[in-house]
Amino acid sequence: MTEGDKPMQIVQIVVFKVGGLEYAVGIEQVQEIIDRAEITRVPHAPDFILGVFNLRGKIVPAIDLLRRLGLGSTSQTAQIIVEVATEDHTIGILADDVTETTEVDVNDIEPPSVMIGDTSQKYIKGIVKIEERLMSLLDLEALLSMDETTAGERQVR
Amino acid sequence: MDMSQYLGIFIDEAKEHVQAMNDGLLALEQDPENEQTIEAIFRAAHTLKGMSATMGFENIAELTHSMENVFDKIRHHEIKVTPETMDTLFKCLDSLEEFLTAITADEGGLPDVEHLITELQAHLEGNRPARFEVAATADQPQSAAAPAEPEPDLSLIPLTEQELDEMREEISKGLNPLQIKVYLDRNCILKSARAYLVIRNLEERGQVIRVVPSLADLEEENFDRSFEVVFLSYLNLDEVGSIIKHISEIEKVEIIPYPVPMESTPQSEQVSDQAGSSEQRGEAEHRQKDANASKEHATQVLHKSKVRQTVRVDIEKLDSLMNLVAELVINRSRLAQIGIEIKSSVFNETIGQLAQITTDLQSLVMKARMVPIDQVFSRFPRMVRDLSRELGKEINLIIDGADTELDRSVVDEIGDPLIHLLRNAVDHGIEAPEVRERHGKPKAGMVRLSARHEGNQVVVQISDDGAGIDYEKIKRKAIQRGIIDEEDASSLNDEEIAKLLFKSGFSTAEKITDVSGRGVGLDVVASKIQALNGSVDLESKPGQGSTFSIKLPLTLAIIQALLVKLGHSEVYALPLENIEEIINISPADLKMVQDQQYILYRGQVIPAVDLSKLFEVPDCCHEETDKRTMVVTKTAGRRIGLMVDDLIGQQEIVIKSLDKLIKDVEGFAGAAILGDGTVSLILDVLEIALIQRRLARKSQSEKELVAISE
């Protein structure tokens, strides 16, 4: 929702589909979009990390976004990998489809509502509304911060 | 002229010279009469003076000039080496180091050298002993380091008996002994390159016995514009002359026959006798008595056969070169795989050649990156000397294996942790002399620093014969600091207690000294070493001393590995260096002890790990009764048997690091890309052993719990 007194501030986002829902990341964080490569499982890794794959000589972890958000799993069907990079990590997010690359006004991004649910909320920067579609803008830094997840999970059971 | 582009080179070289002086002074302290040591220090000071003056660092030039004066007097036995002189000289070296650091950091505020120069002056004037007896060194000419004068006469270079013997043998085969003096053109820019050309040309046509000044000095341009060569060749004077004159930028060449006495008699006498009778050329005047100026370096015996040309290369370039080679190795494996599929002999032959070239290239790049660990070790004698004086302890530092080579990037990083551990050994480890005597130990403590290769790793150890660690005290401290609680403490064994020392916020020195105990603890050491993919362990016996063992990867990139299969499809790489043997076992060979499987291997009971189970491989396939393949591995002196489902083969792999996201997952040292482009995880045998032990302990304690609750 645009508030009249704020100047327009355009950001570019990449929108992709995972498990029927749409997610978005800032275009500056997207490295490239590739077909699903063969993923090597990493035993004892946190469950949302499906494994690692070879991206032109680089070893990149592949992430199951839905599992990270506590919404199930996408690993079986996803055919595309969206490679994203933060300061600390380069990872591939498995996706079913990449919908579009588009521009949105920062003012159209709403803070995540409490309603969305507890687990997923902390990994989301805001909700982008384009016409009737709603999509979650991912907070990759939070998504990839291992502080609270690994301590328990990486311990060998 | 803009000198900034030379600054890096200047600093590197200046550091080397300061280090050389440091080493020299330490040696001189032990053996004040050693001529060669004094010569070496003097030359280092002299070179540094020249370099810094050229670069416009007047302060350094002044200071080194004053130091040079002192060395000169020492050399001529005009002053005595006293501990005070040593202290001042060491202080000067510290100042020089400060200068270099300041220059590197591009800071203003250079240290003041005036007082040091005054202090040096005082040493010059005081301490004049009566002249030393110089009998032992009578035939070694000594003089001021005046640059070689371009006089048109040659004085014979005195040779060692060994060199003369060598020459006699060659002369008997008909070779002519010659002494050649080459004057370079005044405008010659690359003097060392010219000199190198001359010497190489000569070497192609005969045998170079001696070069004055030394090859090292020629290489570093530590000469004015002339140098002399004693040379053996079938060619005569004129032929040799014309060969040299063919090289450009040579102004003049003077050649005389070198008279070689046929019997071994006292050398200097013989040389002048012979010289008197062999005036074949007018320009050749032999004035043995004056044979000084150019013989500055004659005491140095040289066995190097040729000048080594070196280039300094930015380490980043070597890094990217290494990365490229790594990519090449991966692609080679991929091509080899394709070769198997298309079955073309021409193709495979080419791949074979490519493989060979890649291997050569790879080992060459690897070697180019290797430097001796001495680069780090060399500063420790001085540090330990200063520390022991400061703390009033007597310490013998023994260094072993300083020539052990490892990757430059590792060497660069290992300095600080080692300094910390050494300080630790000197401060906490070694007791005060009176305490040592009370315990019946020699008064002087021993600290041993050693490096050696062990497979694909380098092991650096720092051990002392001091008090060892007090396990009880560490436990108390850990409880006090809230690192563990009372309950934990009682269940810890010595090994685990020692590990507490590496936790943050630990310092056990009772009094805070300047040396350690500033709050920076062993935790910093441990994390630094882990960052290098290394590990550090402590072994300690109360009353007998402690040993810190640091294990570092030799090189970061490429290793030989055995590829193994788990389940139907998962491929893992096992570093070959960890593998001891591959054996077939039947289920009956496995023994269960407290929920942990063991196997008897060469009379030793070793843990057996079923990797498929440990890694929860999804399509795990074997029956309980199946025969299994076991890879017996050895790491850190411990054996462990790993059961795998299939062996694929040996392959060279490039170690790639894992993203931080999975770095903490235990059991893997990294990943590699295989020939078909897929990723394979590299097993870390040590970590697997640790997981295994933890699991065993856990299941044991769970059992106990069950037992209690029942």
Coordinates of C-alpha atoms in Angstrom, one line a residue, chain A:
Chain A
M1 CA 0.0 0.0 0.0
T2 CA 1.5 3.2 -1.0
E3 CA 1.5 6.0 1.4
G4 CA 1.3 9.3 -0.4
D5 CA 4.0 11.2 1.5
K6 CA 6.8 8.7 0.9
P7 CA 8.8 8.9 -2.3
M8 CA 8.8 5.9 -4.6
Q9 CA 11.8 3.6 -4.0
I10 CA 12.0 0.8 -6.5
V11 CA 13.7 -2.5 -5.8
Q12 CA 14.0 -5.4 -8.2
I13 CA 13.0 -8.9 -7.0
V14 CA 13.2 -12.4 -8.3
V15 CA 10.0 -14.4 -7.7
F16 CA 10.0 -18.1 -7.6
K17 CA 7.5 -20.8 -6.7
V18 CA 8.1 -23.5 -4.0
G19 CA 5.4 -25.9 -3.0
G20 CA 2.7 -23.8 -4.6
L21 CA 3.6 -20.6 -2.7
E22 CA 5.6 -17.7 -4.1
Y23 CA 8.7 -16.3 -2.6
A24 CA 11.0 -13.4 -3.5
V25 CA 14.6 -12.4 -3.0
G26 CA 16.3 -9.1 -3.9
I27 CA 17.8 -9.4 -7.3
E28 CA 21.2 -8.3 -6.1
Q29 CA 21.4 -11.6 -4.0
V30 CA 20.6 -13.8 -6.9
Q31 CA 23.6 -15.2 -8.7
E32 CA 22.0 -17.4 -11.3
I33 CA 19.2 -19.8 -12.0
I34 CA 20.1 -23.3 -13.1
D35 CA 18.5 -26.7 -13.7
R36 CA 18.6 -29.0 -10.8
A37 CA 22.0 -30.6 -10.6
E38 CA 22.8 -33.9 -8.9
I39 CA 22.9 -33.3 -5.1
T40 CA 25.2 -35.2 -2.8
R41 CA 23.7 -35.9 0.5
V42 CA 25.7 -34.7 3.6
P43 CA 25.1 -37.1 6.5
H44 CA 24.3 -35.5 9.8
A45 CA 23.7 -32.1 8.2
P46 CA 20.7 -30.0 9.4
D47 CA 17.6 -31.5 7.7
F48 CA 16.9 -28.4 5.6
I49 CA 20.3 -28.9 3.9
L50 CA 19.7 -31.4 1.2
G51 CA 23.3 -31.8 0.4
V52 CA 25.9 -30.2 -1.9
F53 CA 26.2 -29.8 -5.6
N54 CA 28.8 -28.7 -8.1
L55 CA 28.4 -25.3 -9.5
R56 CA 31.2 -24.9 -12.0
G57 CA 33.8 -26.1 -9.6
K58 CA 32.3 -24.6 -6.5
I59 CA 30.7 -26.8 -3.9
V60 CA 27.4 -25.2 -3.0
P61 CA 24.9 -26.4 -0.4
A62 CA 21.3 -27.0 -1.6
I63 CA 18.5 -25.8 0.6
D64 CA 15.0 -27.2 1.0
L65 CA 13.2 -23.9 1.7
L66 CA 9.9 -25.4 2.9
R67 CA 11.7 -27.5 5.4
R68 CA 13.6 -24.5 6.7
L69 CA 10.3 -22.7 7.1
G70 CA 8.7 -25.6 8.7
L71 CA 6.2 -26.1 5.9
G72 CA 6.9 -29.6 4.6
S73 CA 9.4 -30.5 1.9
T74 CA 10.0 -29.7 -1.7
S75 CA 13.0 -31.8 -2.5
Q76 CA 11.2 -34.4 -4.6
T77 CA 9.6 -32.2 -7.2
A78 CA 11.8 -29.2 -7.5
Q79 CA 13.6 -29.0 -10.8
I80 CA 15.3 -25.6 -10.6
I81 CA 18.0 -24.2 -8.3
V82 CA 18.1 -20.5 -7.5
E83 CA 21.6 -19.7 -6.5
V84 CA 21.7 -16.9 -4.0
A85 CA 24.6 -15.3 -2.1
T86 CA 24.9 -13.4 1.2
E87 CA 28.1 -12.0 2.6
D88 CA 28.9 -15.3 4.3
H89 CA 27.3 -18.0 2.2
T90 CA 26.5 -19.0 -1.3
I91 CA 23.6 -21.5 -1.5
G92 CA 21.1 -23.0 -3.9
I93 CA 17.4 -22.9 -3.1
L94 CA 15.4 -25.6 -4.7
A95 CA 12.4 -24.3 -6.5
D96 CA 9.6 -25.6 -8.7
D97 CA 9.6 -22.6 -11.0
V98 CA 10.9 -19.1 -11.4
T99 CA 7.9 -16.9 -12.1
E100 CA 9.3 -13.5 -12.9
T101 CA 11.7 -10.7 -12.2
T102 CA 9.9 -7.6 -11.3
E103 CA 10.1 -4.2 -9.7
V104 CA 8.3 -3.2 -6.6
D105 CA 8.1 -0.1 -4.5
V106 CA 9.6 -0.5 -1.1
N107 CA 6.4 1.1 0.3
D108 CA 4.5 -1.8 -1.1
I109 CA 6.3 -4.2 1.1
E110 CA 4.5 -4.9 4.3
P111 CA 6.1 -6.2 7.5
P112 CA 5.3 -9.9 8.0
S113 CA 2.1 -10.3 10.0
V114 CA 2.1 -12.3 13.2
M115 CA -0.6 -14.4 11.6
I116 CA 1.8 -16.0 9.2
G117 CA 3.1 -18.5 11.7
D118 CA 6.0 -18.6 14.1
T119 CA 8.7 -20.7 12.4
S120 CA 8.7 -19.1 9.1
Q121 CA 8.2 -15.6 10.2
K122 CA 11.7 -14.9 11.4
Y123 CA 13.1 -15.7 8.0
I124 CA 10.9 -13.3 6.2
K125 CA 11.6 -9.6 5.7
G126 CA 8.1 -8.7 4.5
I127 CA 5.2 -9.5 2.3
V128 CA 5.1 -8.2 -1.2
K129 CA 1.8 -7.6 -2.8
I130 CA 1.5 -7.5 -6.6
E131 CA -2.0 -7.2 -7.6
E132 CA -3.8 -10.1 -6.0
R133 CA -0.6 -12.1 -5.4
L134 CA 1.1 -12.2 -2.1
M135 CA 4.7 -13.4 -1.8
S136 CA 7.2 -13.6 1.1
L137 CA 10.4 -11.6 0.7
L138 CA 13.0 -13.9 2.2
D139 CA 15.6 -12.7 4.8
L140 CA 18.5 -14.8 3.6
E141 CA 20.8 -13.7 6.3
A142 CA 18.4 -15.0 8.9
L143 CA 17.6 -18.0 6.8
L144 CA 21.2 -19.0 6.8
S145 CA 22.3 -18.1 10.2
M146 CA 23.1 -21.3 12.0
D147 CA 23.0 -20.1 15.5
E148 CA 19.9 -21.7 16.9
T149 CA 19.4 -24.4 14.4
T150 CA 22.5 -26.5 14.4
A151 CA 23.4 -26.7 18.0
G152 CA 20.9 -29.4 18.5
E153 CA 20.6 -30.8 15.0
R154 CA 24.2 -31.4 14.1
Q155 CA 24.9 -33.5 17.1
V156 CA 25.0 -37.0 16.0
R157 CA 22.0 -38.8 17.2

